[in-house]
Amino acid sequence: MSSWIRLGLSSREAYLNFFRRFPPLVEFLCLGTLTGLILFPLPGIQVVLLFTVSRLLCLLDVPVHWTHFLTRVWAFGFGFFCISLYWICQALFIEFNVFWWMIPLCFMGLPAFLALFMAFISFWFLGWAYTVPSKILQFLFLQFGYVHSKSVSRLIMAAFWWVSGEYFLTYFLTGLPWSLIGYTWSPVLIVAQTASIGSVYTLSFLTLCLAGIPYLYCSVVPSRFTSLYVKTGVAVGIGVLLFGGVRLSNPTEYTNKVVRLVQPSISQSPFWELEEQRLNLNLLLRLSQVGSRLADIVIWPETALGFYLEGDALKERLGRAVPEGSHLIFGVVKRDKENKKIWNSLYVLNHQGQIEATYDKHHLVPFGEYVPFRRGLEVFFPKNTIRKVTSGMLDFSEGAGPQTLHVSGIPSFAPAICYEAIFPGQVTSPHDRPEWLLHLTNDIWFGTSFGPYQHFQIARMRAIEEGIPVVRVANSGISGVIDPYGRIIKETTLGTLAVEDVRLPKALPTPPLCRLFFSIMAWFDRFDPFSSRKY
């Protein structure tokens, strides 16, 4: 260990001198951008954190005026969210002639807002919660004889601050928990298994605590306590690998049900034209009958049908797409003519065309499925100029919340539509554990960008947290089946037409410890008037 310390000391000055040539704002912006890269599913990208986290902590140790502090943290957040969410604005290109003016607002405005939020949270936390708990930690460490513990205490509290911000972003107002540090481990399953203990937030916390180790050697002369922290970090890392290895040694168990994933890759631009709707329906029906064996469950993606499911003849035609005793599950827009309401819904039909269960999406996308503060905006702008990004002038209505659907002949399942799957702890009912999670989505809005890849990796994390398999059907991909350990049983290629028959894996017999964490957090959220939680 002493050789590593000497190596750290010898390179310390060179490491710090390299950055002194950059203006602070530029450096913070670049650090944020580099940190955001870890959310791309690229092999070995996690190593970037060893550099960015340590350098960020070194910079935050330098006392500056509070205005400089705010602008620098804002620059870091702006770079972080710009790179990790760059693909969102691609949805606006589908109707470019209508939404062209929103592209710069989406590409730069959303990251700027999230970065502003990060800056003020950081200011509060580093102004009080970073210093007071840090000093408490130093006092506790002092009782055990560890004198030089300031840097370690600040590192731990900084990691706690970051994860607190992630949690706040998840549940505050509508929530957007997309850019969570822990998601960088979704492709590395042996590490991702730790999420079964305390969710993706635990992964974020451990990742930051370990990634900040170089900071300990750059900020102060290493002490005995620093060496102990490093040894503890190595032990934790080994424990994570051992825990993940033990979990992954368990084989995948399967039910006797076969699910057919239908990925039609239907273009979004002429989707709502009548003739195009008929062609799309014929395509879906034809693909549903492709396969070497009979499927128990045929699944279409989100809003697979471009028209309302209101006629018996249409329902019977859809029912004939599946064999006797089987079911068709698909996404469709449901409407209430009398009250002028629509929902982004999921239907379960039997072979006779009878509706056996429905689910209404409860976590809607701001500006995508509804316009926030519509009534206030209509005071200043004509009504016909205010519309959501998806087709139509009418906003979608919210569903009741997470549900478990029970249908005869199908293992009980929890539906999640589109970005509902990105919310940890909010994809299943806490009172009725399902046997699998069904995720319907339409990621064709984002083309072949990194967005659909990130979305798929997030679904893997939900499988690990909940201990249940995930069946994901996307219009243009990525569709697939994921077992309760996050292992991919079947995966389609993005941007292609595909049909896959896959046996449905079994859920774990007992829910992971992570469910207890979610239950505790749900109880605390009852006292948050701004929480987006529906139960």
Coordinates of C-alpha atoms in Angstrom, one line a residue, residues 124-498:
W124 CA -27.7 24.4 0.5
F125 CA -26.1 21.1 1.1
L126 CA -22.5 22.3 1.0
G127 CA -23.4 25.3 3.0
W128 CA -24.9 23.3 5.9
A129 CA -25.5 19.7 5.4
Y130 CA -22.0 19.2 3.9
T131 CA -20.2 20.9 6.8
V132 CA -22.2 20.0 9.9
P133 CA -22.5 16.2 9.2
S134 CA -19.0 16.2 7.9
K135 CA -17.8 17.6 11.3
I136 CA -19.9 15.0 13.1
L137 CA -18.2 12.3 11.1
Q138 CA -14.8 13.7 11.9
F139 CA -15.7 13.7 15.6
L140 CA -16.8 10.1 15.5
F141 CA -13.7 9.1 13.6
L142 CA -11.6 11.0 16.2
Q143 CA -13.1 8.8 19.0
F144 CA -11.5 5.8 17.3
G145 CA -8.1 7.6 17.1
Y146 CA -8.3 8.7 13.5
V147 CA -7.1 12.4 13.5
H148 CA -6.8 13.2 9.8
S149 CA -10.3 12.3 8.6
K150 CA -11.5 15.6 7.1
S151 CA -11.1 14.5 3.4
V152 CA -12.8 11.2 4.0
S153 CA -15.7 12.8 5.8
R154 CA -16.2 15.3 3.0
L155 CA -16.0 12.5 0.4
I156 CA -18.7 10.5 2.2
M157 CA -20.9 13.5 2.6
A158 CA -20.5 14.6 -1.0
A159 CA -21.6 11.1 -2.1
F160 CA -24.6 11.3 0.2
W161 CA -25.4 14.8 -1.2
W162 CA -25.3 13.6 -4.8
V163 CA -27.6 10.6 -4.1
S164 CA -30.0 12.8 -2.1
G165 CA -30.2 15.0 -5.2
E166 CA -30.9 11.9 -7.4
Y167 CA -33.7 10.9 -5.0
F168 CA -35.1 14.4 -4.9
L169 CA -35.1 14.5 -8.8
T170 CA -37.0 11.2 -8.8
Y171 CA -40.0 12.3 -6.8
F172 CA -40.1 16.1 -6.9
L173 CA -43.0 17.3 -9.0
T174 CA -43.2 15.1 -12.1
G175 CA -39.7 13.7 -11.6
L176 CA -37.0 12.7 -14.1
P177 CA -34.7 10.0 -12.6
W178 CA -32.9 9.2 -15.8
S179 CA -29.4 10.3 -15.2
L180 CA -28.6 8.3 -12.0
I181 CA -25.0 7.4 -11.5
G182 CA -25.9 3.8 -10.5
Y183 CA -27.3 3.1 -14.0
T184 CA -23.7 2.9 -15.3
W185 CA -23.5 -0.6 -13.9
S186 CA -26.6 -2.0 -15.6
P187 CA -24.5 -3.8 -18.3
V188 CA -22.1 -5.1 -15.6
L189 CA -24.5 -7.5 -13.9
I190 CA -22.1 -8.8 -11.2
V191 CA -22.0 -5.2 -9.8
A192 CA -25.6 -4.4 -10.6
Q193 CA -26.8 -7.1 -8.2
T194 CA -26.1 -4.8 -5.3
A195 CA -29.2 -2.9 -6.4
S196 CA -31.3 -5.8 -5.0
I197 CA -30.2 -4.6 -1.5
G198 CA -30.9 -0.9 -1.6
S199 CA -31.9 0.0 -5.2
V200 CA -30.0 1.9 -7.8
Y201 CA -29.4 4.7 -5.2
T202 CA -27.1 2.3 -3.2
L203 CA -25.1 1.7 -6.3
S204 CA -24.8 5.4 -6.9
F205 CA -23.5 6.0 -3.3
L206 CA -21.0 3.2 -3.4
T207 CA -19.8 4.2 -6.8
L208 CA -19.1 7.8 -5.8
C209 CA -17.5 6.8 -2.5
L210 CA -15.0 4.5 -4.3
A211 CA -14.5 6.8 -7.3
G212 CA -13.4 9.6 -5.0
I213 CA -10.4 7.6 -3.6
P214 CA -7.9 9.5 -5.8
Y215 CA -9.2 12.7 -4.3
L216 CA -7.9 11.6 -0.9
Y217 CA -4.4 11.6 -2.3
C218 CA -4.7 14.9 -4.1
S219 CA -6.3 17.0 -1.4
V220 CA -4.0 16.2 1.6
V221 CA -1.0 14.2 2.6
P222 CA -2.3 10.6 3.0
S223 CA -2.7 9.5 6.6
R224 CA -3.3 6.2 8.3
F225 CA -7.0 6.8 8.1
T226 CA -6.8 7.4 4.3
S227 CA -5.1 4.0 4.0
L228 CA -7.9 2.4 6.1
Y229 CA -10.5 4.0 3.9
V230 CA -8.9 2.6 0.8
K231 CA -8.6 -0.8 2.3
T232 CA -12.2 -0.7 3.3
G233 CA -13.2 0.4 -0.2
V234 CA -11.3 -2.5 -1.7
A235 CA -13.0 -4.9 0.8
V236 CA -16.4 -3.4 -0.2
G237 CA -15.6 -3.8 -3.9
I238 CA -14.6 -7.4 -3.3
G239 CA -17.8 -7.9 -1.3
V240 CA -19.9 -6.5 -4.2
L241 CA -18.3 -8.9 -6.6
L242 CA -18.8 -11.9 -4.4
F243 CA -22.4 -11.0 -3.7
G244 CA -23.1 -10.5 -7.4
G245 CA -21.3 -13.8 -8.3
V246 CA -23.4 -15.8 -5.8
R247 CA -26.6 -14.3 -7.1
L248 CA -25.7 -14.9 -10.7
S249 CA -24.8 -18.5 -9.9
N250 CA -28.6 -19.2 -9.6
P251 CA -30.0 -20.4 -12.9
T252 CA -33.0 -18.8 -14.6
E253 CA -36.2 -20.7 -13.9
Y254 CA -39.1 -20.6 -16.4
T255 CA -42.9 -20.8 -16.4
N256 CA -44.7 -22.8 -19.1
K257 CA -46.0 -19.7 -20.8
V258 CA -44.6 -18.4 -24.1
V259 CA -44.8 -14.7 -24.9
R260 CA -44.5 -13.4 -28.4
L261 CA -42.9 -10.0 -28.8
V262 CA -44.1 -8.1 -31.8
Q263 CA -41.8 -5.2 -32.8
P264 CA -43.4 -3.7 -35.9
S265 CA -41.1 -0.7 -36.4
I266 CA -43.9 1.5 -37.5
S267 CA -43.0 5.0 -38.6
Q268 CA -44.3 7.8 -36.5
S269 CA -44.7 10.6 -39.0
P270 CA -47.8 9.4 -41.0
F271 CA -49.0 7.3 -38.1
W272 CA -52.4 9.0 -37.6
E273 CA -53.4 9.0 -41.3
L274 CA -56.4 6.6 -41.8
E275 CA -54.9 4.6 -44.6
E276 CA -51.6 4.3 -42.7
Q277 CA -53.5 3.0 -39.6
R278 CA -55.1 0.3 -41.7
L279 CA -51.8 -0.8 -43.1
N280 CA -50.3 -0.8 -39.6
L281 CA -53.1 -2.9 -38.2
N282 CA -52.7 -5.5 -41.1
L283 CA -48.9 -5.6 -40.4
L284 CA -49.5 -6.2 -36.6
L285 CA -52.0 -9.0 -37.3
R286 CA -49.7 -10.6 -39.8
L287 CA -46.7 -10.5 -37.5
S288 CA -48.8 -11.9 -34.6
Q289 CA -49.4 -15.1 -36.5
V290 CA -45.7 -15.6 -37.4
G291 CA -43.9 -18.2 -35.3
S292 CA -43.0 -21.9 -35.1
R293 CA -45.3 -22.5 -32.1
L294 CA -48.4 -21.2 -30.5
A295 CA -47.9 -18.3 -28.1
D296 CA -49.8 -17.9 -24.9
I297 CA -49.4 -14.2 -24.8
V298 CA -49.0 -11.9 -27.9
I299 CA -47.7 -8.5 -27.0
W300 CA -47.8 -5.3 -29.1
P301 CA -46.0 -2.0 -28.2
E302 CA -47.3 1.3 -26.8
T303 CA -50.1 2.9 -28.8
A304 CA -49.9 0.1 -31.4
L305 CA -53.3 1.0 -32.7
G306 CA -53.8 4.4 -34.2
F307 CA -57.5 4.5 -33.6
Y308 CA -59.9 4.0 -30.6
L309 CA -60.9 0.5 -29.7
E310 CA -64.7 1.1 -29.6
G311 CA -66.3 -1.3 -32.1
D312 CA -67.1 -5.0 -31.4
A313 CA -66.1 -5.9 -35.0
L314 CA -62.6 -4.5 -34.4
K315 CA -62.3 -6.3 -31.1
E316 CA -63.3 -9.6 -32.6
R317 CA -60.8 -9.1 -35.4
L318 CA -58.0 -8.5 -32.9
G319 CA -59.1 -11.5 -30.9
R320 CA -58.7 -13.8 -34.0
A321 CA -55.0 -12.8 -34.0
V322 CA -54.3 -15.2 -31.1
P323 CA -55.2 -18.9 -30.8
E324 CA -57.9 -20.1 -28.4
G325 CA -56.9 -19.7 -24.8
S326 CA -54.3 -17.1 -25.6
H327 CA -54.4 -13.4 -25.0
L328 CA -53.4 -10.2 -26.9
I329 CA -51.9 -7.3 -24.9
F330 CA -51.3 -4.0 -26.6
G331 CA -51.2 -0.2 -26.1
V332 CA -54.0 2.0 -27.4
V333 CA -55.4 5.5 -26.8
K334 CA -58.7 5.2 -24.7
R335 CA -61.2 8.0 -24.7
D336 CA -64.3 9.2 -22.9
K337 CA -66.4 11.1 -25.5
E338 CA -68.8 12.6 -23.0
N339 CA -66.1 14.0 -20.7
K340 CA -63.6 14.7 -23.4
K341 CA -60.8 12.7 -21.8
I342 CA -58.2 10.4 -23.2
W343 CA -55.7 8.0 -21.6
N344 CA -52.6 6.2 -22.8
S345 CA -53.8 2.7 -22.0
L346 CA -53.0 -1.0 -22.1
Y347 CA -55.7 -3.6 -23.0
V348 CA -55.8 -7.3 -22.5
L349 CA -58.0 -9.2 -25.0
N350 CA -58.9 -12.8 -25.2
H351 CA -59.3 -14.8 -28.4
Q352 CA -63.0 -13.9 -28.5
G353 CA -62.2 -10.2 -28.6
Q354 CA -63.4 -9.6 -25.0
I355 CA -61.5 -7.0 -22.9
E356 CA -60.4 -8.8 -19.7
A357 CA -58.2 -6.0 -18.2
T358 CA -57.1 -2.5 -18.8
Y359 CA -54.5 -0.2 -17.4
D360 CA -54.1 3.6 -17.7
K361 CA -50.7 5.2 -17.7
H362 CA -50.4 7.3 -14.5
H363 CA -47.0 9.0 -14.9
L364 CA -47.3 11.2 -17.9
V365 CA -44.5 13.0 -19.9
P366 CA -44.6 16.8 -19.5
F367 CA -45.1 18.5 -22.9
G368 CA -45.1 15.0 -24.5
E369 CA -48.5 13.9 -23.2
Y370 CA -49.8 17.0 -21.5
V371 CA -48.9 20.7 -21.3
P372 CA -48.1 21.9 -17.8
F373 CA -49.9 25.1 -16.7
R374 CA -52.1 24.9 -19.8
R375 CA -54.8 27.2 -18.3
G376 CA -52.3 29.9 -17.4
L377 CA -50.7 29.7 -20.9
E378 CA -54.1 30.0 -22.6
V379 CA -54.5 33.4 -21.0
F380 CA -51.6 34.7 -23.1
F381 CA -51.7 32.5 -26.2
P382 CA -54.5 31.2 -28.5
K383 CA -55.7 27.8 -27.5
N384 CA -55.0 26.3 -30.9
T385 CA -51.3 27.2 -30.6
I386 CA -50.7 25.3 -27.3
R387 CA -50.4 21.5 -27.9
K388 CA -48.3 18.6 -26.7
V389 CA -45.6 17.0 -28.8
T390 CA -47.7 13.9 -29.4
S391 CA -50.6 14.2 -31.9
G392 CA -53.8 16.0 -30.9
M393 CA -54.9 19.1 -29.0
L394 CA -56.3 17.2 -26.0
D395 CA -54.0 16.4 -23.1
F396 CA -53.8 12.8 -21.7
S397 CA -55.4 12.1 -18.3
E398 CA -53.6 10.3 -15.5
G399 CA -54.3 6.8 -14.4
A400 CA -54.8 5.6 -10.8
G401 CA -51.2 4.4 -10.2
P402 CA -49.2 1.2 -10.2
Q403 CA -51.4 -1.9 -10.5
T404 CA -51.2 -5.7 -10.7
L405 CA -53.4 -7.2 -13.3
H406 CA -54.9 -10.6 -12.8
V407 CA -56.1 -12.4 -15.9
S408 CA -57.1 -16.1 -16.1
G409 CA -54.4 -18.0 -17.9
I410 CA -51.7 -15.3 -17.5
P411 CA -49.3 -15.0 -14.5
S412 CA -50.2 -11.7 -12.7
F413 CA -48.3 -8.8 -14.1
A414 CA -47.6 -5.1 -13.5
P415 CA -47.9 -2.8 -16.6
A416 CA -45.6 0.1 -17.2
I417 CA -45.9 2.3 -20.2
C418 CA -43.0 4.3 -21.7
Y419 CA -41.0 6.2 -19.2
E420 CA -42.9 4.9 -16.2
A421 CA -40.3 2.2 -16.0
I422 CA -37.5 4.7 -15.1
F423 CA -39.0 5.4 -11.6
P424 CA -37.4 3.1 -8.9
G425 CA -40.0 1.7 -6.6
Q426 CA -43.0 2.9 -8.6
V427 CA -43.4 0.2 -11.2
T428 CA -45.3 -2.3 -9.0
S429 CA -48.0 -2.1 -6.4
P430 CA -46.6 -2.4 -2.9
H431 CA -49.7 -4.3 -1.8
D432 CA -49.9 -6.9 -4.6
R433 CA -46.6 -8.3 -5.9
P434 CA -46.8 -9.3 -9.5
E435 CA -45.1 -12.3 -11.2
W436 CA -43.6 -10.2 -14.0
L437 CA -43.4 -6.6 -15.3
L438 CA -44.6 -5.7 -18.7
H439 CA -43.0 -2.6 -20.2
L440 CA -44.6 -1.2 -23.4
T441 CA -42.9 1.7 -25.1
N442 CA -42.5 3.6 -28.4
D443 CA -38.8 4.6 -28.6
I444 CA -39.0 5.3 -32.3
W445 CA -39.2 9.0 -31.3
F446 CA -35.5 8.9 -30.5
G447 CA -34.3 7.0 -33.5
T448 CA -31.0 5.2 -33.2
S449 CA -29.6 7.5 -30.5
F450 CA -28.4 6.3 -27.1
G451 CA -31.8 7.0 -25.6
P452 CA -33.4 3.6 -26.4
Y453 CA -30.2 1.8 -25.2
Q454 CA -30.3 3.7 -21.9
H455 CA -34.0 2.9 -21.6
F456 CA -33.4 -0.8 -22.0
Q457 CA -30.6 -0.8 -19.4
I458 CA -32.9 1.0 -17.0
A459 CA -35.4 -1.8 -17.4
R460 CA -32.7 -4.3 -16.4
M461 CA -32.2 -2.4 -13.2
R462 CA -36.0 -2.6 -12.4
A463 CA -35.8 -6.4 -12.8
I464 CA -33.0 -6.7 -10.3
E465 CA -34.7 -4.3 -7.8
E466 CA -38.1 -6.0 -8.0
G467 CA -36.9 -9.6 -8.3
I468 CA -39.3 -10.2 -11.2
P469 CA -38.7 -10.7 -14.9
V470 CA -39.3 -7.8 -17.3
V471 CA -40.9 -8.3 -20.7
R472 CA -40.2 -5.2 -22.9
V473 CA -41.9 -4.5 -26.2
A474 CA -40.9 -1.4 -28.1
N475 CA -42.2 -0.2 -31.5
S476 CA -38.7 0.0 -33.0
G477 CA -36.7 -1.7 -30.3
I478 CA -35.1 -2.6 -28.1
S479 CA -37.6 -5.3 -27.2
G480 CA -36.6 -8.2 -25.0
V481 CA -37.1 -10.5 -22.0
I482 CA -35.0 -10.0 -18.9
D483 CA -34.8 -12.4 -16.0
P484 CA -35.0 -11.4 -12.3
Y485 CA -31.3 -11.1 -12.1
G486 CA -31.1 -8.7 -15.0
R487 CA -29.8 -11.3 -17.5
I488 CA -31.0 -10.8 -21.0
I489 CA -32.9 -13.9 -22.3
K490 CA -33.8 -12.4 -25.6
E491 CA -33.0 -9.0 -27.2
T492 CA -34.0 -7.5 -30.5
T493 CA -32.0 -5.0 -32.6
L494 CA -32.9 -1.4 -32.6
G495 CA -34.6 0.0 -35.6
T496 CA -35.7 -3.4 -37.1
L497 CA -38.9 -5.3 -37.6
A498 CA -38.9 -8.4 -35.4

